[in-house]
């Protein structure tokens, strides 16, 4: 009988790859965020899937030799993944916590370690013939080559993701409390950042224990890291499916309301709360608090807004805020105010939310709107 191609630990890696592939699909089809932001999440999950695949192939005696013989450079390219996963997590955090996804040339600096990895490994290993490459890379002779310092390179592969994880944790710790519509996103983001930072911490400890103790528990700890990553991926899938189920249930509930005529008095109460009392300026307003302020039930408020204004509650509130922000941005007397200060004056407590709704309703960024309507040079628009 032939030997098994994969053992039980390899099966976990295969399941992890499949789970990250599912997360990629869920991210790309998520309607609650912009397409570029969805792509950033998907890229992070793809890198994780590729990393799990690399681990599976590298430590599988039945597969790694065959792949190396067919295309050894696959190992060269895969070695860059550890230097890409940290920047991809940082991109997610920045896309969700600040101005949204904004591409600048400085962000390309995060890719330098990946390019240096290709240059380094090519110089010390992959420029030689296939037989020499196999001895150096697969059979770990790189560790003993003079002047190569391969053990430092491997340590950097473990350290860099963790450093990015700590940076992301620090960014989240300084972030403002999320608005109601962003609370689930904030919860998912914390789960993602803290979860992967803990996994990377475990992997770094495993690496240094393996270097210090040849017969220590590093092998078992490495296997445990794969299980931890699989468990984290399952939690993220459950979170995404729960979010979709909640959104579907909310939409179904809204569509099955009785088609009773909307009370004009209810409309007047809601419009008065917005136009006279300016309830939208309360950055912590929720459907429940607004309903209490107008002496209606949350269901009645939601029904009136849906049928009369063809919007949900958050779109209704934030449209008023955006209109207020437009007036502030157009006023030449407000040139001393930053975009953040204007967003807060309009009732937003998150710059990311402000930018998202402003671009949705006005089709341009707040800075571009200010420049156009105040006829200011670009450098004078404060951000």
mmCIF file of C-alpha atoms in Angstrom:
data_model
loop_
_atom_site.group_PDB
_atom_site.id
_atom_site.type_symbol
_atom_site.label_atom_id
_atom_site.label_comp_id
_atom_site.label_asym_id
_atom_site.label_seq_id
_atom_site.Cartn_x
_atom_site.Cartn_y
_atom_site.Cartn_z
ATOM 1 C CA UNK A 1 0.000 0.000 0.000
ATOM 2 C CA UNK A 2 1.365 3.424 -0.914
ATOM 3 C CA UNK A 3 2.276 5.925 1.780
ATOM 4 C CA UNK A 4 -0.230 8.640 2.549
ATOM 5 C CA UNK A 5 0.375 11.892 0.717
ATOM 6 C CA UNK A 6 -0.737 14.035 3.674
ATOM 7 C CA UNK A 7 -1.018 13.409 7.419
ATOM 8 C CA UNK A 8 -3.629 14.850 9.781
ATOM 9 C CA UNK A 9 -1.607 18.031 10.373
ATOM 10 C CA UNK A 10 -1.371 18.552 6.624
ATOM 11 C CA UNK A 11 -5.150 18.190 6.397
ATOM 12 C CA UNK A 12 -5.474 21.095 8.845
ATOM 13 C CA UNK A 13 -3.296 23.193 6.554
ATOM 14 C CA UNK A 14 -5.462 22.235 3.572
ATOM 15 C CA UNK A 15 -8.569 23.227 5.518
ATOM 16 C CA UNK A 16 -6.895 26.495 6.481
ATOM 17 C CA UNK A 17 -6.197 27.240 2.826
ATOM 18 C CA UNK A 18 -9.828 26.540 1.969
ATOM 19 C CA UNK A 19 -11.069 28.711 4.831
ATOM 20 C CA UNK A 20 -8.956 31.666 3.752
ATOM 21 C CA UNK A 21 -10.180 31.155 0.189
ATOM 22 C CA UNK A 22 -13.752 31.370 1.517
ATOM 23 C CA UNK A 23 -12.879 34.548 3.437
ATOM 24 C CA UNK A 24 -11.474 35.998 0.230
ATOM 25 C CA UNK A 25 -14.740 35.320 -1.584
ATOM 26 C CA UNK A 26 -16.802 36.756 1.282
ATOM 27 C CA UNK A 27 -14.660 39.897 1.322
ATOM 28 C CA UNK A 28 -14.952 40.503 -2.404
ATOM 29 C CA UNK A 29 -18.745 40.104 -2.336
ATOM 30 C CA UNK A 30 -19.367 42.229 0.746
ATOM 31 C CA UNK A 31 -21.695 45.104 -0.054
ATOM 32 C CA UNK A 32 -21.152 47.167 3.088
ATOM 33 C CA UNK A 33 -17.718 48.478 2.088
ATOM 34 C CA UNK A 34 -16.183 49.990 -1.008
ATOM 35 C CA UNK A 35 -14.644 47.743 -3.635
ATOM 36 C CA UNK A 36 -11.050 48.931 -3.002
ATOM 37 C CA UNK A 37 -11.394 48.264 0.736
ATOM 38 C CA UNK A 38 -12.833 44.824 0.023
ATOM 39 C CA UNK A 39 -9.827 44.119 -2.187
ATOM 40 C CA UNK A 40 -7.436 44.951 0.657
ATOM 41 C CA UNK A 41 -9.161 42.463 2.954
ATOM 42 C CA UNK A 42 -9.151 39.871 0.180
ATOM 43 C CA UNK A 43 -5.427 40.414 -0.455
ATOM 44 C CA UNK A 44 -4.649 39.761 3.196
ATOM 45 C CA UNK A 45 -6.596 36.506 3.146
ATOM 46 C CA UNK A 46 -4.962 35.432 -0.128
ATOM 47 C CA UNK A 47 -1.498 35.966 1.363
ATOM 48 C CA UNK A 48 -2.508 33.862 4.377
ATOM 49 C CA UNK A 49 -3.754 31.093 2.105
ATOM 50 C CA UNK A 50 -0.493 31.160 0.140
ATOM 51 C CA UNK A 51 1.548 31.090 3.344
ATOM 52 C CA UNK A 52 -0.335 28.038 4.570
ATOM 53 C CA UNK A 53 0.222 26.430 1.174
ATOM 54 C CA UNK A 54 3.931 27.201 1.364
ATOM 55 C CA UNK A 55 4.180 25.616 4.817
ATOM 56 C CA UNK A 56 2.284 22.568 3.568
ATOM 57 C CA UNK A 57 4.565 22.078 0.574
ATOM 58 C CA UNK A 58 7.837 22.875 2.317
ATOM 59 C CA UNK A 59 7.336 20.344 5.104
ATOM 60 C CA UNK A 60 5.702 17.633 2.981
ATOM 61 C CA UNK A 61 8.367 15.176 1.813
ATOM 62 C CA UNK A 62 5.981 13.824 -0.820
ATOM 63 C CA UNK A 63 5.478 17.190 -2.514
ATOM 64 C CA UNK A 64 8.358 19.587 -1.985
ATOM 65 C CA UNK A 65 10.944 17.695 -4.070
ATOM 66 C CA UNK A 66 8.590 17.395 -7.044
ATOM 67 C CA UNK A 67 7.695 21.089 -6.984
ATOM 68 C CA UNK A 68 11.329 22.067 -6.583
ATOM 69 C CA UNK A 69 12.256 20.027 -9.638
ATOM 70 C CA UNK A 70 9.490 21.614 -11.709
ATOM 71 C CA UNK A 71 9.846 25.239 -10.593
ATOM 72 C CA UNK A 72 12.320 26.007 -7.839
ATOM 73 C CA UNK A 73 11.640 29.742 -8.078
ATOM 74 C CA UNK A 74 8.242 29.111 -6.476
ATOM 75 C CA UNK A 75 10.147 28.811 -3.200
ATOM 76 C CA UNK A 76 11.990 32.047 -3.920
ATOM 77 C CA UNK A 77 8.761 33.982 -4.472
ATOM 78 C CA UNK A 78 6.968 32.305 -1.547
ATOM 79 C CA UNK A 79 9.719 33.428 0.812
ATOM 80 C CA UNK A 80 8.540 37.024 0.328
ATOM 81 C CA UNK A 81 5.084 36.341 1.788
ATOM 82 C CA UNK A 82 6.206 36.877 5.395
ATOM 83 C CA UNK A 83 7.242 40.402 4.418
ATOM 84 C CA UNK A 84 3.944 41.130 2.654
ATOM 85 C CA UNK A 85 1.449 39.946 5.250
ATOM 86 C CA UNK A 86 2.280 42.701 7.760
ATOM 87 C CA UNK A 87 1.869 45.569 5.277
ATOM 88 C CA UNK A 88 -1.406 44.056 4.053
ATOM 89 C CA UNK A 89 -2.781 44.037 7.619
ATOM 90 C CA UNK A 90 -1.664 47.638 8.086
ATOM 91 C CA UNK A 91 -3.448 48.558 4.841
ATOM 92 C CA UNK A 92 -6.681 47.076 6.225
ATOM 93 C CA UNK A 93 -6.395 49.034 9.468
ATOM 94 C CA UNK A 94 -5.657 52.292 7.675
ATOM 95 C CA UNK A 95 -8.476 51.744 5.188
ATOM 96 C CA UNK A 96 -10.960 51.222 8.034
ATOM 97 C CA UNK A 97 -9.629 53.677 10.626
ATOM 98 C CA UNK A 98 -8.693 56.879 8.829
ATOM 99 C CA UNK A 99 -9.354 58.378 5.419
ATOM 100 C CA UNK A 100 -10.275 55.163 3.741
ATOM 101 C CA UNK A 101 -8.034 53.583 1.133
ATOM 102 C CA UNK A 102 -5.645 56.200 -0.236
ATOM 103 C CA UNK A 103 -2.703 55.048 -2.317
ATOM 104 C CA UNK A 104 0.511 57.064 -2.020
ATOM 105 C CA UNK A 105 3.961 56.355 -3.358
ATOM 106 C CA UNK A 106 5.384 56.257 0.184
ATOM 107 C CA UNK A 107 3.355 53.121 0.846
ATOM 108 C CA UNK A 108 5.507 51.295 -1.693
ATOM 109 C CA UNK A 109 8.335 51.507 0.843
ATOM 110 C CA UNK A 110 6.616 48.689 2.739
ATOM 111 C CA UNK A 111 7.394 46.410 -0.216
ATOM 112 C CA UNK A 112 11.161 46.962 -0.027
ATOM 113 C CA UNK A 113 11.800 43.969 2.321
ATOM 114 C CA UNK A 114 10.016 41.658 -0.130
ATOM 115 C CA UNK A 115 12.150 42.831 -3.050
ATOM 116 C CA UNK A 116 15.308 42.606 -0.942
ATOM 117 C CA UNK A 117 14.315 39.032 -0.081
ATOM 118 C CA UNK A 118 14.266 38.077 -3.750
ATOM 119 C CA UNK A 119 17.657 39.704 -4.327
ATOM 120 C CA UNK A 120 19.173 38.107 -1.217
ATOM 121 C CA UNK A 121 17.936 34.559 -1.869
ATOM 122 C CA UNK A 122 18.903 34.740 -5.512
ATOM 123 C CA UNK A 123 22.419 35.840 -4.586
ATOM 124 C CA UNK A 124 23.010 33.158 -1.936
ATOM 125 C CA UNK A 125 21.075 30.253 -3.474
ATOM 126 C CA UNK A 126 18.914 30.499 -6.575
ATOM 127 C CA UNK A 127 21.591 31.714 -8.992
ATOM 128 C CA UNK A 128 23.244 28.295 -8.821
ATOM 129 C CA UNK A 129 22.268 25.100 -10.635
ATOM 130 C CA UNK A 130 19.246 23.105 -9.482
ATOM 131 C CA UNK A 131 21.267 20.529 -7.559
ATOM 132 C CA UNK A 132 23.066 23.211 -5.559
ATOM 133 C CA UNK A 133 19.797 25.052 -4.924
ATOM 134 C CA UNK A 134 18.298 21.869 -3.533
ATOM 135 C CA UNK A 135 21.214 21.298 -1.168
ATOM 136 C CA UNK A 136 21.227 24.863 0.066
ATOM 137 C CA UNK A 137 17.499 25.522 0.394
ATOM 138 C CA UNK A 138 15.625 22.254 0.845
ATOM 139 C CA UNK A 139 18.342 20.539 2.868
ATOM 140 C CA UNK A 140 19.000 23.683 4.910
ATOM 141 C CA UNK A 141 22.689 23.998 4.063
ATOM 142 C CA UNK A 142 22.197 27.764 3.874
ATOM 143 C CA UNK A 143 22.381 27.841 7.673
ATOM 144 C CA UNK A 144 25.997 26.664 7.589
ATOM 145 C CA UNK A 145 27.260 28.723 4.651
ATOM 146 C CA UNK A 146 29.863 31.328 5.694
ATOM 147 C CA UNK A 147 28.905 34.959 5.239
ATOM 148 C CA UNK A 148 25.271 34.180 4.366
ATOM 149 C CA UNK A 149 23.641 34.870 7.776
ATOM 150 C CA UNK A 150 20.589 32.865 6.796
ATOM 151 C CA UNK A 151 19.462 32.386 10.394
ATOM 152 C CA UNK A 152 19.133 36.178 10.730
ATOM 153 C CA UNK A 153 17.021 36.267 7.579
ATOM 154 C CA UNK A 154 14.680 33.574 8.928
ATOM 155 C CA UNK A 155 14.406 35.482 12.210
ATOM 156 C CA UNK A 156 13.406 38.598 10.277
ATOM 157 C CA UNK A 157 10.672 36.594 8.556
ATOM 158 C CA UNK A 158 9.169 35.936 11.991
ATOM 159 C CA UNK A 159 9.815 39.369 13.489
ATOM 160 C CA UNK A 160 8.463 41.615 10.731
ATOM 161 C CA UNK A 161 4.807 40.458 10.814
ATOM 162 C CA UNK A 162 4.752 40.847 14.599
ATOM 163 C CA UNK A 163 6.111 44.403 14.390
ATOM 164 C CA UNK A 164 3.321 45.289 11.980
ATOM 165 C CA UNK A 165 0.852 43.605 14.322
ATOM 166 C CA UNK A 166 1.979 45.820 17.209
ATOM 167 C CA UNK A 167 1.673 48.923 15.014
ATOM 168 C CA UNK A 168 -1.877 47.933 14.062
ATOM 169 C CA UNK A 169 -2.808 47.319 17.706
ATOM 170 C CA UNK A 170 -1.482 50.791 18.578
ATOM 171 C CA UNK A 171 -3.529 52.392 15.780
ATOM 172 C CA UNK A 172 -6.702 50.675 16.981
ATOM 173 C CA UNK A 173 -5.997 51.701 20.577
ATOM 174 C CA UNK A 174 -5.872 55.369 19.524
ATOM 175 C CA UNK A 175 -8.920 55.159 17.250
ATOM 176 C CA UNK A 176 -12.138 56.924 18.202
ATOM 177 C CA UNK A 177 -15.091 54.835 19.416
ATOM 178 C CA UNK A 178 -17.000 53.626 16.335
ATOM 179 C CA UNK A 179 -20.437 54.844 15.397
ATOM 180 C CA UNK A 180 -23.277 52.353 15.515
ATOM 181 C CA UNK A 181 -23.014 51.421 11.835
ATOM 182 C CA UNK A 182 -19.270 50.825 12.233
ATOM 183 C CA UNK A 183 -19.375 48.792 15.440
ATOM 184 C CA UNK A 184 -19.443 45.406 13.733
ATOM 185 C CA UNK A 185 -16.569 46.419 11.470
ATOM 186 C CA UNK A 186 -14.587 47.588 14.512
ATOM 187 C CA UNK A 187 -15.249 44.272 16.251
ATOM 188 C CA UNK A 188 -14.105 42.313 13.192
ATOM 189 C CA UNK A 189 -11.017 44.493 12.849
ATOM 190 C CA UNK A 190 -10.035 43.967 16.488
ATOM 191 C CA UNK A 191 -10.533 40.222 16.144
ATOM 192 C CA UNK A 192 -8.370 40.205 13.020
ATOM 193 C CA UNK A 193 -5.534 42.347 14.391
ATOM 194 C CA UNK A 194 -5.350 40.906 17.899
ATOM 195 C CA UNK A 195 -5.812 37.350 16.660
ATOM 196 C CA UNK A 196 -3.024 37.499 14.104
ATOM 197 C CA UNK A 197 -0.723 39.416 16.450
ATOM 198 C CA UNK A 198 -1.104 36.608 18.992
ATOM 199 C CA UNK A 199 -0.490 33.950 16.326
ATOM 200 C CA UNK A 200 2.618 35.763 15.102
ATOM 201 C CA UNK A 201 3.846 36.118 18.698
ATOM 202 C CA UNK A 202 3.461 32.371 19.130
ATOM 203 C CA UNK A 203 5.347 31.715 15.894
ATOM 204 C CA UNK A 204 8.204 34.005 16.943
ATOM 205 C CA UNK A 205 8.495 32.250 20.311
ATOM 206 C CA UNK A 206 8.488 28.913 18.487
ATOM 207 C CA UNK A 207 11.310 30.083 16.230
ATOM 208 C CA UNK A 208 13.602 31.238 19.032
ATOM 209 C CA UNK A 209 12.876 28.186 21.173
ATOM 210 C CA UNK A 210 13.792 26.031 18.182
ATOM 211 C CA UNK A 211 17.081 27.874 17.795
ATOM 212 C CA UNK A 212 17.909 27.627 21.492
ATOM 213 C CA UNK A 213 16.886 23.997 22.074
ATOM 214 C CA UNK A 214 17.536 21.482 19.310
ATOM 215 C CA UNK A 215 15.346 18.833 20.941
ATOM 216 C CA UNK A 216 12.844 21.227 22.473
ATOM 217 C CA UNK A 217 9.102 21.573 21.904
ATOM 218 C CA UNK A 218 9.435 23.779 18.813
ATOM 219 C CA UNK A 219 8.044 21.135 16.423
ATOM 220 C CA UNK A 220 4.902 20.704 18.517
ATOM 221 C CA UNK A 221 4.589 24.477 18.904
ATOM 222 C CA UNK A 222 4.884 24.937 15.133
ATOM 223 C CA UNK A 223 2.089 22.447 14.553
ATOM 224 C CA UNK A 224 0.010 24.181 17.225
ATOM 225 C CA UNK A 225 0.488 27.489 15.379
ATOM 226 C CA UNK A 226 -1.160 25.968 12.310
ATOM 227 C CA UNK A 227 -4.129 24.877 14.418
ATOM 228 C CA UNK A 228 -4.377 28.340 15.999
ATOM 229 C CA UNK A 229 -4.433 29.989 12.584
ATOM 230 C CA UNK A 230 -7.127 27.581 11.402
ATOM 231 C CA UNK A 231 -9.240 28.347 14.480
ATOM 232 C CA UNK A 232 -8.837 32.089 13.886
ATOM 233 C CA UNK A 233 -9.854 31.688 10.243
ATOM 234 C CA UNK A 234 -12.983 29.789 11.320
ATOM 235 C CA UNK A 235 -13.878 32.572 13.771
ATOM 236 C CA UNK A 236 -13.554 35.138 10.998
ATOM 237 C CA UNK A 237 -15.781 33.075 8.703
ATOM 238 C CA UNK A 238 -18.394 32.719 11.454
ATOM 239 C CA UNK A 239 -18.238 36.475 12.031
ATOM 240 C CA UNK A 240 -18.752 37.237 8.340
ATOM 241 C CA UNK A 241 -21.641 34.803 7.992
ATOM 242 C CA UNK A 242 -23.265 36.208 11.136
ATOM 243 C CA UNK A 243 -22.981 39.728 9.738
ATOM 244 C CA UNK A 244 -24.597 38.649 6.474
ATOM 245 C CA UNK A 245 -27.378 36.822 8.283
ATOM 246 C CA UNK A 246 -28.125 39.917 10.372
ATOM 247 C CA UNK A 247 -28.222 42.125 7.272
ATOM 248 C CA UNK A 248 -30.537 39.676 5.501
ATOM 249 C CA UNK A 249 -32.868 39.460 8.500
ATOM 250 C CA UNK A 250 -33.001 43.258 8.766
ATOM 251 C CA UNK A 251 -33.855 43.599 5.087
ATOM 252 C CA UNK A 252 -36.527 40.911 5.350
ATOM 253 C CA UNK A 253 -38.054 42.577 8.406
ATOM 254 C CA UNK A 254 -38.186 45.901 6.596
ATOM 255 C CA UNK A 255 -39.819 44.370 3.523
ATOM 256 C CA UNK A 256 -42.558 42.603 5.501
ATOM 257 C CA UNK A 257 -43.874 45.642 7.360
ATOM 258 C CA UNK A 258 -47.580 46.305 7.001
ATOM 259 C CA UNK A 259 -48.241 48.711 4.136
ATOM 260 C CA UNK A 260 -50.174 51.058 6.420
ATOM 261 C CA UNK A 261 -50.288 54.696 5.481
ATOM 262 C CA UNK A 262 -47.542 56.812 6.985
ATOM 263 C CA UNK A 263 -48.798 59.203 9.620
ATOM 264 C CA UNK A 264 -48.122 62.808 8.582
ATOM 265 C CA UNK A 265 -47.616 63.619 12.245
ATOM 266 C CA UNK A 266 -44.791 61.079 12.428
ATOM 267 C CA UNK A 267 -43.094 62.643 9.423
ATOM 268 C CA UNK A 268 -43.400 66.083 11.003
ATOM 269 C CA UNK A 269 -41.907 64.853 14.273
ATOM 270 C CA UNK A 270 -38.915 63.356 12.495
ATOM 271 C CA UNK A 271 -38.338 66.379 10.263
ATOM 272 C CA UNK A 272 -38.649 68.715 13.241
ATOM 273 C CA UNK A 273 -36.068 66.701 15.152
ATOM 274 C CA UNK A 274 -33.682 67.038 12.225
ATOM 275 C CA UNK A 275 -34.348 70.618 11.070
ATOM 276 C CA UNK A 276 -35.110 72.344 14.375
ATOM 277 C CA UNK A 277 -33.447 70.270 17.071
ATOM 278 C CA UNK A 278 -30.636 69.146 14.735
ATOM 279 C CA UNK A 279 -30.494 65.687 16.266
ATOM 280 C CA UNK A 280 -27.934 64.638 13.668
ATOM 281 C CA UNK A 281 -25.285 66.792 15.380
ATOM 282 C CA UNK A 282 -25.216 64.271 18.227
ATOM 283 C CA UNK A 283 -22.321 62.039 17.191
ATOM 284 C CA UNK A 284 -23.618 59.194 19.374
ATOM 285 C CA UNK A 285 -27.204 59.206 18.083
ATOM 286 C CA UNK A 286 -28.744 55.791 17.484
ATOM 287 C CA UNK A 287 -32.092 54.676 16.124
ATOM 288 C CA UNK A 288 -33.284 53.895 19.639
ATOM 289 C CA UNK A 289 -32.219 57.264 21.081
ATOM 290 C CA UNK A 290 -33.708 59.146 18.141
ATOM 291 C CA UNK A 291 -36.993 57.248 18.469
ATOM 292 C CA UNK A 292 -37.128 58.100 22.161
ATOM 293 C CA UNK A 293 -36.531 61.781 21.363
ATOM 294 C CA UNK A 294 -39.502 61.916 18.950
ATOM 295 C CA UNK A 295 -41.758 59.709 21.130
ATOM 296 C CA UNK A 296 -42.033 56.969 18.525
ATOM 297 C CA UNK A 297 -40.953 53.364 18.472
ATOM 298 C CA UNK A 298 -37.749 52.464 16.585
ATOM 299 C CA UNK A 299 -39.888 50.424 14.192
ATOM 300 C CA UNK A 300 -42.108 53.424 13.419
ATOM 301 C CA UNK A 301 -39.105 55.688 12.847
ATOM 302 C CA UNK A 302 -37.461 53.134 10.576
ATOM 303 C CA UNK A 303 -40.693 52.640 8.611
ATOM 304 C CA UNK A 304 -41.207 56.372 8.048
ATOM 305 C CA UNK A 305 -37.610 56.921 6.946
ATOM 306 C CA UNK A 306 -37.651 53.897 4.641
ATOM 307 C CA UNK A 307 -40.939 54.769 2.934
ATOM 308 C CA UNK A 308 -40.923 58.551 3.005
ATOM 309 C CA UNK A 309 -37.241 59.193 2.311
ATOM 310 C CA UNK A 310 -36.220 55.858 0.717
ATOM 311 C CA UNK A 311 -33.229 55.588 3.030
ATOM 312 C CA UNK A 312 -32.174 53.646 6.061
ATOM 313 C CA UNK A 313 -31.636 55.446 9.357
ATOM 314 C CA UNK A 314 -27.863 55.832 9.021
ATOM 315 C CA UNK A 315 -28.077 57.204 5.482
ATOM 316 C CA UNK A 316 -30.818 59.602 6.618
ATOM 317 C CA UNK A 317 -28.777 60.948 9.539
ATOM 318 C CA UNK A 318 -25.502 61.135 7.655
ATOM 319 C CA UNK A 319 -27.022 62.929 4.666
ATOM 320 C CA UNK A 320 -27.940 65.812 6.982
ATOM 321 C CA UNK A 321 -24.427 65.735 8.402
ATOM 322 C CA UNK A 322 -22.897 65.831 4.934
ATOM 323 C CA UNK A 323 -25.071 68.814 3.969
ATOM 324 C CA UNK A 324 -23.896 70.611 7.110
ATOM 325 C CA UNK A 325 -20.291 69.761 6.288
ATOM 326 C CA UNK A 326 -20.736 71.108 2.745
ATOM 327 C CA UNK A 327 -21.874 74.460 4.142
ATOM 328 C CA UNK A 328 -18.924 74.598 6.515
ATOM 329 C CA UNK A 329 -16.464 73.650 3.781
ATOM 330 C CA UNK A 330 -17.875 76.291 1.421
ATOM 331 C CA UNK A 331 -17.621 79.092 3.985
ATOM 332 C CA UNK A 332 -14.397 81.132 3.516
ATOM 333 C CA UNK A 333 -14.535 81.994 7.211
ATOM 334 C CA UNK A 334 -13.808 78.355 8.043
ATOM 335 C CA UNK A 335 -10.470 78.032 6.258
ATOM 336 C CA UNK A 336 -8.765 77.740 9.654
ATOM 337 C CA UNK A 337 -10.716 74.537 10.396
ATOM 338 C CA UNK A 338 -9.253 71.187 9.423
ATOM 339 C CA UNK A 339 -11.294 68.533 7.659
ATOM 340 C CA UNK A 340 -11.403 66.547 10.900
ATOM 341 C CA UNK A 341 -12.741 69.534 12.850
ATOM 342 C CA UNK A 342 -15.425 70.126 10.242
ATOM 343 C CA UNK A 343 -16.460 66.466 10.325
ATOM 344 C CA UNK A 344 -16.825 66.667 14.101
ATOM 345 C CA UNK A 345 -18.782 69.921 13.871
ATOM 346 C CA UNK A 346 -21.185 68.202 11.467
ATOM 347 C CA UNK A 347 -21.832 65.333 13.893
ATOM 348 C CA UNK A 348 -19.372 62.680 12.723
ATOM 349 C CA UNK A 349 -17.116 61.045 15.297
ATOM 350 C CA UNK A 350 -15.103 59.069 12.743
ATOM 351 C CA UNK A 351 -13.156 60.618 9.893
ATOM 352 C CA UNK A 352 -13.385 57.349 7.970
ATOM 353 C CA UNK A 353 -17.193 57.406 8.191
ATOM 354 C CA UNK A 354 -17.253 61.081 7.200
ATOM 355 C CA UNK A 355 -15.124 60.476 4.119
ATOM 356 C CA UNK A 356 -17.144 57.412 3.116
ATOM 357 C CA UNK A 357 -20.542 59.124 3.278
ATOM 358 C CA UNK A 358 -19.254 62.385 1.803
ATOM 359 C CA UNK A 359 -17.884 60.597 -1.258
ATOM 360 C CA UNK A 360 -21.091 58.560 -1.487
ATOM 361 C CA UNK A 361 -23.397 61.597 -1.502
ATOM 362 C CA UNK A 362 -21.181 64.266 -3.127
ATOM 363 C CA UNK A 363 -19.017 62.040 -5.366
ATOM 364 C CA UNK A 364 -15.766 63.707 -4.305
ATOM 365 C CA UNK A 365 -13.590 63.990 -1.216
ATOM 366 C CA UNK A 366 -14.140 66.763 1.359
ATOM 367 C CA UNK A 367 -10.745 68.288 0.461
ATOM 368 C CA UNK A 368 -11.618 68.396 -3.237
ATOM 369 C CA UNK A 369 -15.008 69.949 -2.435
ATOM 370 C CA UNK A 370 -13.364 72.633 -0.287
ATOM 371 C CA UNK A 371 -10.830 73.522 -3.003
ATOM 372 C CA UNK A 372 -13.530 73.729 -5.674
ATOM 373 C CA UNK A 373 -15.959 75.891 -3.704
ATOM 374 C CA UNK A 374 -13.477 78.170 -1.957
ATOM 375 C CA UNK A 375 -11.211 78.391 -5.011
ATOM 376 C CA UNK A 376 -8.176 77.797 -2.830
ATOM 377 C CA UNK A 377 -4.831 76.441 -4.016
ATOM 378 C CA UNK A 378 -4.350 72.778 -3.195
ATOM 379 C CA UNK A 379 -1.657 73.396 -0.603
ATOM 380 C CA UNK A 380 -3.990 75.539 1.518
ATOM 381 C CA UNK A 381 -6.634 72.843 1.952
ATOM 382 C CA UNK A 382 -6.162 71.533 5.443
ATOM 383 C CA UNK A 383 -6.575 67.852 6.105
#
